């Protein structure tokens, strides 16, 4: 059994208060925040996903797990960063239109912030014009799109196309991520890159600065 089995079980049960206590205890016992996140929390959400798919868990229960996850991530947030302070560049991040999943996107946002980027997080359900408005307003150089549903993947292409049509394509690097997408989809829709997780998204964004 993993060191984080209790955290995983509590996440699945959706008890935010107990989860926050367990995460605090794990930190006090010297466990690394990144391990608590990946081995305790993210692996728990994977099980929630499997149970959702098989009909063992229903939307209200999944939402409780998601809310508990967000609170636990809030505890880890100050400990996860790379601790850089100067601005590395301006990033616009958001989940695309039709998609309400935000936990992974929030982690990417957090990792980018702690890597020194100035991040404008548009939240969920963003139409292409929301991204375009924000790119112009913030004079951003990186755009990160998140999608968790196969049905919202086409909205990523629409967003990339709209950025091209708005004449902003040369100004920004476009990165995509989320469980159903991959590098070949990024290539297909004309994005600059794909990142599988929050850490690699932040590294990829940094690689564009040089
Ligand atoms: Co939804 N959901 N959901 N859901 N949900 C999935 C995605 C699903 C795989 C579950 C399943 O059936 N196994 C399935 C999608 C199937 C598909 O499309 N093939 C699904 C479905 C079907 C649905 C609904 C349609 C269910 C319904 O209503 N019948 C509905 C859709 C609502 C909508 O969006 N319009 C729905 C609703 C919900 C809730 C609201 C209940 C809740 C979301 C709450 C929230 O986000 N605030 C929810 C949840 C929690 C999930 C699962 C269980 C967990 C997602 C999650 O948070 N994972 C999910 C199953 C799963 O993924 N295992 C599921 C943890 C998170 C840390 O990982 O988001 O992958 P992830 O992010 C990672 C990487 O992907 C990457 O980095 C992150 C961190 O390392 N990444 C990026 C993400 N974005 C990035 C952007 C980047 C780079 C990397 O930019 C460069």
CSV table of C-alpha atoms and ligand atoms in Angstrom, one decimal:
chain,number,residue,atom,x,y,z
A,1,UNK,CA,0.0,0.0,0.0
A,2,UNK,CA,1.4,3.5,-0.9
A,3,UNK,CA,2.2,6.0,1.8
A,4,UNK,CA,-0.6,8.1,0.5
A,5,UNK,CA,-3.4,5.5,0.4
A,6,UNK,CA,-5.3,7.3,3.2
A,7,UNK,CA,-5.2,10.5,1.2
A,8,UNK,CA,-6.4,8.8,-1.9
A,9,UNK,CA,-9.3,7.1,-0.1
A,10,UNK,CA,-10.3,10.4,1.6
A,11,UNK,CA,-10.2,12.2,-1.8
A,12,UNK,CA,-12.5,9.6,-3.3
A,13,UNK,CA,-14.9,9.9,-0.3
A,14,UNK,CA,-14.9,13.7,-0.9
A,15,UNK,CA,-14.3,14.8,2.7
A,16,UNK,CA,-12.4,18.0,2.2
A,17,UNK,CA,-11.8,18.7,5.9
A,18,UNK,CA,-10.3,15.3,6.6
A,19,UNK,CA,-8.3,15.5,3.4
A,20,UNK,CA,-6.8,18.9,4.2
A,21,UNK,CA,-5.7,17.5,7.7
A,22,UNK,CA,-4.2,14.5,6.1
A,23,UNK,CA,-2.2,16.6,3.6
A,24,UNK,CA,-1.0,18.9,6.4
A,25,UNK,CA,0.1,15.8,8.3
A,26,UNK,CA,1.9,14.4,5.3
A,27,UNK,CA,3.8,17.7,4.9
A,28,UNK,CA,4.7,17.7,8.6
A,29,UNK,CA,6.0,14.2,8.3
A,30,UNK,CA,8.4,15.3,5.6
A,31,UNK,CA,6.7,14.0,2.5
A,32,UNK,CA,7.5,15.9,-0.7
A,33,UNK,CA,4.5,18.1,-1.9
A,34,UNK,CA,5.0,16.9,-5.4
A,35,UNK,CA,4.7,13.3,-4.2
A,36,UNK,CA,1.6,14.0,-2.2
A,37,UNK,CA,0.1,15.6,-5.3
A,38,UNK,CA,0.9,12.9,-7.8
A,39,UNK,CA,0.7,9.7,-5.7
A,40,UNK,CA,-2.1,10.8,-3.3
A,41,UNK,CA,-4.3,13.3,-5.0
A,42,UNK,CA,-3.9,12.8,-8.8
A,43,UNK,CA,-4.0,9.1,-8.5
A,44,UNK,CA,-7.2,9.4,-6.4
A,45,UNK,CA,-8.8,11.5,-9.2
A,46,UNK,CA,-7.9,8.8,-11.7
A,47,UNK,CA,-9.8,6.3,-9.6
A,48,UNK,CA,-12.7,8.8,-9.3
A,49,UNK,CA,-12.7,8.9,-13.2
A,50,UNK,CA,-12.7,5.1,-13.5
A,51,UNK,CA,-15.7,4.9,-11.1
A,52,UNK,CA,-17.5,7.7,-12.9
A,53,UNK,CA,-17.1,5.9,-16.2
A,54,UNK,CA,-18.3,2.5,-14.7
A,55,UNK,CA,-21.3,4.2,-13.0
A,56,UNK,CA,-20.0,3.5,-9.5
A,57,UNK,CA,-19.8,7.2,-8.8
A,58,UNK,CA,-22.3,9.9,-9.9
A,59,UNK,CA,-21.7,13.6,-10.7
A,60,UNK,CA,-22.5,15.0,-7.2
A,61,UNK,CA,-20.0,12.6,-5.6
A,62,UNK,CA,-17.4,13.4,-8.3
A,63,UNK,CA,-18.0,17.1,-7.6
A,64,UNK,CA,-17.3,16.6,-3.9
A,65,UNK,CA,-14.0,14.8,-4.7
A,66,UNK,CA,-13.2,17.7,-7.1
A,67,UNK,CA,-13.9,20.3,-4.4
A,68,UNK,CA,-11.8,18.4,-1.9
A,69,UNK,CA,-9.0,18.1,-4.4
A,70,UNK,CA,-9.1,21.9,-5.0
A,71,UNK,CA,-8.8,22.6,-1.2
A,72,UNK,CA,-5.9,20.1,-0.9
A,73,UNK,CA,-4.1,21.7,-3.8
A,74,UNK,CA,-4.6,25.0,-2.1
A,75,UNK,CA,-2.6,23.7,0.9
A,76,UNK,CA,0.2,22.4,-1.4
A,77,UNK,CA,0.3,25.5,-3.7
A,78,UNK,CA,2.8,27.6,-1.7
A,79,UNK,CA,5.1,24.6,-1.4
A,80,UNK,CA,5.1,23.4,-5.0
A,81,UNK,CA,6.7,26.3,-6.8
A,82,UNK,CA,10.1,26.8,-8.0
A,83,UNK,CA,10.3,30.1,-6.1
A,84,UNK,CA,11.2,32.4,-8.8
A,85,UNK,CA,10.0,35.9,-8.6
A,86,UNK,CA,10.8,37.9,-11.7
A,87,UNK,CA,8.3,37.8,-14.5
A,88,UNK,CA,9.3,35.3,-17.2
A,89,UNK,CA,6.5,36.4,-19.6
A,90,UNK,CA,2.8,36.7,-19.8
A,91,UNK,CA,0.6,33.7,-20.1
A,92,UNK,CA,-3.2,33.4,-20.9
A,93,UNK,CA,-4.6,30.1,-19.7
A,94,UNK,CA,-8.1,28.8,-19.8
A,95,UNK,CA,-10.3,25.8,-20.4
A,96,UNK,CA,-12.0,25.9,-23.8
A,97,UNK,CA,-15.7,26.6,-24.5
A,98,UNK,CA,-18.1,23.8,-23.5
A,99,UNK,CA,-15.7,22.4,-21.0
A,100,UNK,CA,-16.0,22.9,-17.2
A,101,UNK,CA,-13.0,20.9,-15.9
A,102,UNK,CA,-10.5,23.1,-14.2
A,103,UNK,CA,-8.5,21.1,-11.7
A,104,UNK,CA,-5.7,20.3,-14.1
A,105,UNK,CA,-5.7,23.7,-15.7
A,106,UNK,CA,-5.4,25.2,-12.2
A,107,UNK,CA,-2.4,23.1,-11.5
A,108,UNK,CA,-0.8,24.3,-14.8
A,109,UNK,CA,-1.6,27.9,-13.9
A,110,UNK,CA,0.0,27.4,-10.5
A,111,UNK,CA,3.2,25.8,-11.8
A,112,UNK,CA,3.6,28.6,-14.4
A,113,UNK,CA,3.1,31.3,-11.8
A,114,UNK,CA,5.6,29.7,-9.5
A,115,UNK,CA,8.0,29.5,-12.5
A,116,UNK,CA,7.8,33.3,-12.7
A,117,UNK,CA,5.2,33.8,-15.4
A,118,UNK,CA,2.5,36.5,-15.1
A,119,UNK,CA,-0.6,34.3,-15.5
A,120,UNK,CA,-4.0,35.5,-16.5
A,121,UNK,CA,-6.4,32.6,-15.7
A,122,UNK,CA,-9.7,32.9,-17.7
A,123,UNK,CA,-11.3,30.0,-15.9
A,124,UNK,CA,-13.5,27.5,-17.7
A,125,UNK,CA,-15.8,27.6,-20.8
A,126,UNK,CA,-13.9,30.2,-22.8
A,127,UNK,CA,-14.9,31.0,-26.3
A,128,UNK,CA,-12.1,31.8,-28.8
A,129,UNK,CA,-12.9,35.5,-28.5
A,130,UNK,CA,-12.2,35.4,-24.8
A,131,UNK,CA,-8.7,34.2,-25.4
A,132,UNK,CA,-8.2,36.8,-28.2
A,133,UNK,CA,-9.4,39.7,-26.0
A,134,UNK,CA,-7.1,38.6,-23.2
A,135,UNK,CA,-4.1,38.2,-25.5
A,136,UNK,CA,-4.6,41.8,-26.7
A,137,UNK,CA,-5.3,43.2,-23.3
A,138,UNK,CA,-2.3,41.5,-21.6
A,139,UNK,CA,0.0,41.6,-24.6
A,140,UNK,CA,0.7,38.0,-23.8
A,141,UNK,CA,3.2,35.8,-25.5
A,142,UNK,CA,2.0,32.4,-24.4
A,143,UNK,CA,-1.5,30.9,-24.6
A,144,UNK,CA,-2.3,27.6,-22.8
A,145,UNK,CA,-5.5,25.8,-23.7
A,146,UNK,CA,-7.0,23.0,-21.6
A,147,UNK,CA,-9.7,20.5,-22.6
A,148,UNK,CA,-10.7,17.3,-20.8
A,149,UNK,CA,-13.5,16.1,-23.1
A,150,UNK,CA,-13.2,14.6,-26.5
A,151,UNK,CA,-16.2,16.7,-27.5
A,152,UNK,CA,-14.4,19.9,-26.7
A,153,UNK,CA,-11.1,19.1,-28.5
A,154,UNK,CA,-12.5,20.7,-31.8
A,155,UNK,CA,-12.9,23.9,-29.8
A,156,UNK,CA,-9.1,24.0,-29.4
A,157,UNK,CA,-8.8,24.0,-33.2
A,158,UNK,CA,-11.4,26.8,-33.4
A,159,UNK,CA,-9.4,28.8,-30.9
A,160,UNK,CA,-6.2,28.4,-32.7
A,161,UNK,CA,-7.9,29.3,-36.0
A,162,UNK,CA,-9.4,32.4,-34.4
A,163,UNK,CA,-6.0,33.5,-33.1
A,164,UNK,CA,-4.6,33.2,-36.7
A,165,UNK,CA,-7.6,35.1,-38.1
A,166,UNK,CA,-7.1,37.9,-35.5
A,167,UNK,CA,-3.6,38.4,-36.8
A,168,UNK,CA,-2.1,37.4,-33.4
A,169,UNK,CA,-0.4,34.0,-34.4
A,170,UNK,CA,3.1,35.5,-34.6
A,171,UNK,CA,2.8,37.1,-31.2
A,172,UNK,CA,2.0,34.0,-29.2
A,173,UNK,CA,3.1,30.4,-28.7
A,174,UNK,CA,0.1,28.2,-28.3
A,175,UNK,CA,0.3,25.2,-25.9
A,176,UNK,CA,-2.4,22.6,-25.3
A,177,UNK,CA,-3.0,20.0,-22.7
A,178,UNK,CA,-5.6,17.8,-21.0
A,179,UNK,CA,-6.2,14.1,-20.9
A,180,UNK,CA,-7.7,13.5,-24.4
A,181,UNK,CA,-5.1,15.5,-26.3
A,182,UNK,CA,-1.5,14.6,-27.4
A,183,UNK,CA,1.4,15.9,-29.5
A,184,UNK,CA,-0.1,14.7,-32.8
A,185,UNK,CA,-3.3,16.5,-32.1
A,186,UNK,CA,-1.3,19.7,-31.3
A,187,UNK,CA,0.5,19.3,-34.7
A,188,UNK,CA,-2.8,18.7,-36.4
A,189,UNK,CA,-4.5,21.9,-35.2
A,190,UNK,CA,-1.4,24.1,-35.6
A,191,UNK,CA,-0.5,24.5,-31.9
A,192,UNK,CA,3.1,25.0,-31.0
A,193,UNK,CA,3.3,22.3,-28.3
A,194,UNK,CA,1.6,19.8,-26.1
A,195,UNK,CA,2.3,19.2,-22.4
A,196,UNK,CA,1.2,16.0,-20.6
A,197,UNK,CA,1.3,17.6,-17.1
A,198,UNK,CA,1.6,20.8,-15.2
A,199,UNK,CA,5.4,20.5,-14.7
A,200,UNK,CA,6.1,19.9,-18.3
A,201,UNK,CA,3.7,22.7,-19.4
A,202,UNK,CA,5.8,25.1,-17.3
A,203,UNK,CA,9.1,23.8,-18.7
A,204,UNK,CA,7.8,24.0,-22.2
A,205,UNK,CA,6.6,27.5,-21.7
A,206,UNK,CA,10.1,28.4,-20.4
A,207,UNK,CA,11.7,26.8,-23.4
A,208,UNK,CA,9.9,29.3,-25.7
A,209,UNK,CA,11.6,32.3,-23.9
A,210,UNK,CA,15.0,31.4,-25.2
B,1,LIG,CO1,-15.7,14.9,-16.0
B,1,LIG,N1,-15.1,13.7,-17.4
B,1,LIG,N2,-17.4,15.2,-16.9
B,1,LIG,N3,-16.2,16.0,-14.4
B,1,LIG,N4,-14.2,14.2,-15.1
B,1,LIG,C1,-13.8,13.2,-17.3
B,1,LIG,C2,-12.8,14.1,-18.0
B,1,LIG,C3,-14.0,11.7,-17.9
B,1,LIG,C4,-12.7,11.2,-18.5
B,1,LIG,C5,-14.5,10.8,-16.8
B,1,LIG,C6,-14.8,9.4,-17.3
B,1,LIG,O1,-15.8,9.2,-17.9
B,1,LIG,N5,-13.9,8.5,-17.2
B,1,LIG,C7,-15.1,12.0,-19.0
B,1,LIG,C8,-14.6,12.4,-20.4
B,1,LIG,C9,-14.8,11.3,-21.4
B,1,LIG,C10,-14.4,11.8,-22.7
B,1,LIG,O2,-14.6,12.9,-23.1
B,1,LIG,N6,-13.7,10.9,-23.4
B,1,LIG,C11,-15.9,13.1,-18.3
B,1,LIG,C12,-17.2,13.4,-18.6
B,1,LIG,C13,-17.9,12.5,-19.6
B,1,LIG,C14,-17.9,14.5,-17.9
B,1,LIG,C15,-19.4,14.9,-18.2
B,1,LIG,C16,-19.8,15.0,-19.7
B,1,LIG,C17,-20.3,14.0,-17.3
B,1,LIG,C18,-21.7,14.2,-17.5
B,1,LIG,O3,-22.2,15.3,-17.3
B,1,LIG,N7,-22.4,13.2,-18.0
B,1,LIG,C19,-19.4,16.3,-17.6
B,1,LIG,C20,-19.0,17.4,-18.6
B,1,LIG,C21,-19.1,18.8,-18.0
B,1,LIG,C22,-18.5,19.8,-18.9
B,1,LIG,O4,-17.3,20.0,-18.8
B,1,LIG,N8,-19.2,20.4,-19.8
B,1,LIG,C23,-18.3,16.2,-16.5
B,1,LIG,C24,-18.3,16.9,-15.3
B,1,LIG,C25,-17.3,16.7,-14.3
B,1,LIG,C26,-17.4,17.4,-13.0
B,1,LIG,C27,-18.0,18.8,-13.0
B,1,LIG,C28,-18.3,16.6,-12.1
B,1,LIG,C29,-16.0,17.3,-12.5
B,1,LIG,C30,-15.1,18.6,-12.8
B,1,LIG,C31,-14.9,19.5,-11.6
B,1,LIG,C32,-13.8,20.5,-11.9
B,1,LIG,O5,-12.9,20.3,-12.7
B,1,LIG,N9,-13.9,21.6,-11.2
B,1,LIG,C33,-15.4,16.2,-13.3
B,1,LIG,C34,-14.2,15.5,-13.0
B,1,LIG,C35,-13.6,15.8,-11.7
B,1,LIG,C36,-13.7,14.5,-13.9
B,1,LIG,C37,-12.5,13.5,-13.6
B,1,LIG,C38,-13.0,12.4,-12.7
B,1,LIG,C39,-11.2,14.1,-13.1
B,1,LIG,C40,-10.6,15.3,-13.8
B,1,LIG,C41,-9.5,15.8,-13.0
B,1,LIG,O6,-9.6,16.8,-12.4
B,1,LIG,N10,-8.3,15.1,-13.0
B,1,LIG,C42,-12.2,13.0,-15.1
B,1,LIG,C43,-11.6,11.6,-15.2
B,1,LIG,C44,-10.1,11.7,-15.2
B,1,LIG,O7,-9.5,12.6,-15.8
B,1,LIG,N11,-9.4,10.7,-14.7
B,1,LIG,C45,-13.4,13.4,-15.8
B,1,LIG,C46,-7.2,15.5,-12.2
B,1,LIG,C47,-6.3,16.5,-12.9
B,1,LIG,C48,-5.1,16.9,-12.1
B,1,LIG,O8,-5.9,16.0,-14.2
B,1,LIG,O9,-7.4,17.4,-15.6
B,1,LIG,O10,-6.0,15.5,-16.6
B,1,LIG,P1,-6.1,16.6,-15.6
B,1,LIG,O11,-4.9,17.6,-15.8
B,1,LIG,C49,-3.6,17.2,-15.9
B,1,LIG,C50,-3.2,17.0,-17.4
B,1,LIG,O12,-4.2,16.6,-18.2
B,1,LIG,C51,-2.5,18.3,-17.8
B,1,LIG,O13,-1.9,18.7,-16.6
B,1,LIG,C52,-2.8,18.5,-15.5
B,1,LIG,C53,-2.0,18.3,-14.2
B,1,LIG,O14,-0.9,17.4,-14.4
B,1,LIG,N12,-3.3,19.4,-18.3
B,1,LIG,C54,-2.7,20.4,-19.0
B,1,LIG,C55,-4.6,19.8,-18.2
B,1,LIG,N13,-4.8,20.9,-18.8
B,1,LIG,C56,-3.7,21.3,-19.3
B,1,LIG,C57,-3.4,22.5,-20.1
B,1,LIG,C58,-2.0,22.6,-20.5
B,1,LIG,C59,-1.1,21.7,-20.2
B,1,LIG,C60,-1.4,20.5,-19.5
B,1,LIG,O15,-1.8,23.8,-21.2
B,1,LIG,C61,-0.6,23.9,-21.9
